[in-house]
Amino acid sequence: MKYWWYRFYYTTRGVLWPLWVGLVNLFRRPVTIQYPHEKPRLFPRSRMMLYNDIDNCIGCLQCARVCPVDCIAIETVKADKDLGVTNTGHKKKLYVTIFDIDEAKCCYCNLCTEVCPTECLVMTPNFEGSVYDRYNLILRFAKITPEERAEILRKAGGKTAGVTGILARKA
């Protein structure tokens, strides 16, 4: 008889408290958003998918060298003619025959964008990068076709000026 009130109190509280919490949360605004219809608010310095403006890339390989996970693969060939100037005033001396970024490996550390002297490699606000095939996660930015690449390599005698990433390990 001594513990009857004690058991009655805690049993009643154990039943009524979850009901009270459910009743209070029933009238609150929902925390979740309906994703395809509503987009989450992104912070100004959030890191999303990478994009390379290949027209401004000088092929310096700094982004690939600083990458901690080797997700950037670049192949450059020394140019035999003047390729022009980038938007930032850097002279282009190399053909960028391959510029691939493997988004599946990328850890979004933003180191590659910080070391880029021409600021052609940037983080975009695009975060919807889901694909059905993981090979589609390899972003290819080089505008040179395989035929043009073969011609450039033939003129250069098969020598590349710089190779990084997975391409360097295969060689």
Short mmCIF file of C-alpha atoms in Angstrom, two decimals:
data_model
loop_
_atom_site.label_atom_id
_atom_site.label_comp_id
_atom_site.label_asym_id
_atom_site.label_seq_id
_atom_site.Cartn_x
_atom_site.Cartn_y
_atom_site.Cartn_z
CA MET A 1 0.00 0.00 0.00
CA LYS A 2 2.93 2.21 0.65
CA TYR A 3 4.07 2.35 -3.01
CA TRP A 4 0.58 2.48 -4.51
CA TRP A 5 0.58 6.28 -4.99
CA TYR A 6 4.11 6.18 -6.27
CA ARG A 7 3.27 3.57 -8.95
CA PHE A 8 -0.01 5.31 -9.82
CA TYR A 9 1.71 8.67 -10.29
CA TYR A 10 4.54 7.42 -12.54
CA THR A 11 2.26 5.14 -14.56
CA THR A 12 -0.19 7.96 -15.19
CA ARG A 13 2.62 10.34 -16.07
CA GLY A 14 4.13 7.74 -18.41
CA VAL A 15 0.85 7.49 -20.30
CA LEU A 16 -0.23 11.14 -20.29
CA TRP A 17 3.11 12.81 -21.00
CA PRO A 18 3.54 11.36 -24.55
CA LEU A 19 -0.07 12.28 -25.29
CA TRP A 20 0.62 15.86 -24.16
CA VAL A 21 3.78 16.09 -26.29
CA GLY A 22 1.90 14.76 -29.33
CA LEU A 23 -0.94 17.23 -28.78
CA VAL A 24 1.44 20.19 -28.50
CA ASN A 25 3.39 19.20 -31.65
CA LEU A 26 0.19 18.62 -33.59
CA PHE A 27 -0.36 22.39 -33.87
CA ARG A 28 3.26 23.42 -34.52
CA ARG A 29 4.60 24.32 -37.95
CA PRO A 30 6.39 21.30 -39.51
CA VAL A 31 10.17 21.32 -39.50
CA THR A 32 10.63 19.25 -42.65
CA ILE A 33 10.28 20.65 -46.15
CA GLN A 34 8.79 18.97 -49.20
CA TYR A 35 12.07 18.78 -51.13
CA PRO A 36 11.29 18.80 -54.83
CA HIS A 37 8.73 21.58 -54.39
CA GLU A 38 10.58 23.58 -51.74
CA LYS A 39 14.34 24.16 -51.80
CA PRO A 40 16.34 24.47 -48.58
CA ARG A 41 17.93 27.80 -47.75
CA LEU A 42 21.61 27.61 -48.64
CA PHE A 43 24.30 29.50 -46.83
CA PRO A 44 26.43 31.94 -48.86
CA ARG A 45 29.70 30.04 -48.38
CA SER A 46 28.31 26.53 -48.70
CA ARG A 47 30.36 24.17 -50.85
CA MET A 48 28.54 22.38 -53.62
CA MET A 49 29.51 20.94 -57.00
CA LEU A 50 32.65 22.06 -58.83
CA TYR A 51 32.65 23.85 -62.17
CA ASN A 52 35.62 24.71 -64.36
CA ASP A 53 35.53 27.49 -66.94
CA ILE A 54 37.94 25.71 -69.27
CA ASP A 55 38.41 28.80 -71.46
CA ASN A 56 40.22 30.50 -68.57
CA CYS A 57 42.19 27.43 -67.43
CA ILE A 58 45.94 27.71 -68.03
CA GLY A 59 46.68 24.08 -67.10
CA CYS A 60 48.95 24.90 -64.17
CA LEU A 61 47.98 21.64 -62.36
CA GLN A 62 47.88 23.37 -58.97
CA CYS A 63 44.32 22.26 -58.29
CA ALA A 64 45.16 18.61 -58.94
CA ARG A 65 48.32 18.74 -56.84
CA VAL A 66 46.57 20.20 -53.80
CA CYS A 67 43.59 17.79 -53.99
CA PRO A 68 43.82 15.42 -50.98
CA VAL A 69 41.78 12.65 -52.65
CA ASP A 70 43.13 12.88 -56.25
CA CYS A 71 39.72 13.44 -57.79
CA ILE A 72 41.04 15.88 -60.42
CA ALA A 73 42.73 14.44 -63.51
CA ILE A 74 44.45 16.86 -65.89
CA GLU A 75 46.54 16.28 -69.00
CA THR A 76 48.28 19.21 -70.65
CA VAL A 77 50.35 19.47 -73.82
CA LYS A 78 52.73 22.30 -74.63
CA ALA A 79 51.28 24.57 -77.31
CA ASP A 80 53.22 25.39 -80.47
CA LYS A 81 51.24 28.59 -81.03
CA ASP A 82 49.82 31.44 -78.98
CA LEU A 83 46.56 30.38 -77.30
CA GLY A 84 45.60 33.84 -76.10
CA VAL A 85 45.01 35.32 -72.67
CA THR A 86 42.54 34.46 -69.91
CA ASN A 87 40.07 36.89 -68.34
CA THR A 88 42.51 37.53 -65.49
CA GLY A 89 45.41 38.35 -67.83
CA HIS A 90 47.35 35.07 -67.57
CA LYS A 91 48.91 33.88 -70.82
CA LYS A 92 47.83 30.41 -71.98
CA LYS A 93 50.81 28.25 -72.95
CA LEU A 94 49.32 24.75 -72.67
CA TYR A 95 46.51 22.81 -74.27
CA VAL A 96 44.29 21.26 -71.62
CA THR A 97 43.45 17.99 -73.36
CA ILE A 98 41.84 16.32 -70.33
CA PHE A 99 40.25 17.98 -67.32
CA ASP A 100 38.11 15.50 -65.37
CA ILE A 101 36.71 15.80 -61.87
CA ASP A 102 35.36 12.69 -60.16
CA GLU A 103 32.52 14.01 -57.99
CA ALA A 104 32.17 10.60 -56.31
CA LYS A 105 35.64 11.01 -54.79
CA CYS A 106 35.50 14.75 -54.10
CA CYS A 107 35.39 15.66 -50.41
CA TYR A 108 34.36 19.29 -51.17
CA CYS A 109 37.24 20.72 -49.17
CA ASN A 110 37.49 23.79 -51.46
CA LEU A 111 41.30 23.63 -51.58
CA CYS A 112 41.37 23.41 -55.37
CA THR A 113 39.37 26.60 -55.83
CA GLU A 114 41.60 28.54 -53.44
CA VAL A 115 44.85 27.78 -55.27
CA CYS A 116 43.54 28.39 -58.79
CA PRO A 117 45.40 31.47 -60.09
CA THR A 118 42.83 32.27 -62.81
CA GLU A 119 39.81 31.55 -60.60
CA CYS A 120 38.32 29.33 -63.30
CA LEU A 121 37.56 26.50 -60.86
CA VAL A 122 34.65 27.46 -58.62
CA MET A 123 32.04 25.89 -56.36
CA THR A 124 28.56 26.32 -57.80
CA PRO A 125 25.33 26.58 -55.78
CA ASN A 126 24.12 23.40 -57.52
CA PHE A 127 23.78 20.56 -55.02
CA GLU A 128 21.47 18.22 -56.91
CA GLY A 129 24.07 15.88 -58.32
CA SER A 130 22.29 12.55 -58.12
CA VAL A 131 22.72 10.21 -61.08
CA TYR A 132 21.77 6.62 -61.81
CA ASP A 133 25.22 5.55 -62.99
CA ARG A 134 28.33 6.42 -61.01
CA TYR A 135 30.31 6.97 -64.22
CA ASN A 136 28.14 10.03 -64.80
CA LEU A 137 29.70 11.56 -61.68
CA ILE A 138 32.90 12.15 -63.65
CA LEU A 139 32.63 15.70 -64.94
CA ARG A 140 34.57 16.25 -68.16
CA PHE A 141 35.41 19.90 -68.85
CA ALA A 142 37.91 19.67 -71.72
CA LYS A 143 36.49 20.98 -74.98
CA ILE A 144 39.03 19.11 -77.10
CA THR A 145 37.61 16.09 -78.93
CA PRO A 146 39.51 12.76 -78.94
CA GLU A 147 40.50 13.34 -82.57
CA GLU A 148 41.88 16.81 -81.78
CA ARG A 149 43.67 15.36 -78.74
CA ALA A 150 45.32 12.68 -80.87
CA GLU A 151 46.42 15.32 -83.38
CA ILE A 152 47.84 17.57 -80.64
CA LEU A 153 49.71 14.64 -79.08
CA ARG A 154 51.04 13.61 -82.51
CA LYS A 155 52.38 17.13 -83.11
CA ALA A 156 53.97 17.15 -79.65
CA GLY A 157 55.65 13.80 -80.27
CA GLY A 158 53.48 12.03 -77.70
CA LYS A 159 54.93 14.07 -74.83
CA THR A 160 52.61 15.71 -72.34
CA ALA A 161 53.59 18.73 -70.28
CA GLY A 162 51.81 17.49 -67.18
CA VAL A 163 49.62 14.62 -66.05
CA THR A 164 47.95 14.35 -62.66
CA GLY A 165 45.36 12.33 -60.82
CA ILE A 166 44.33 8.86 -61.93
CA LEU A 167 45.97 9.46 -65.31
CA ALA A 168 49.39 9.72 -63.66
CA ARG A 169 48.92 6.41 -61.83
CA LYS A 170 47.99 4.59 -65.06
CA ALA A 171 51.12 5.79 -66.87
#
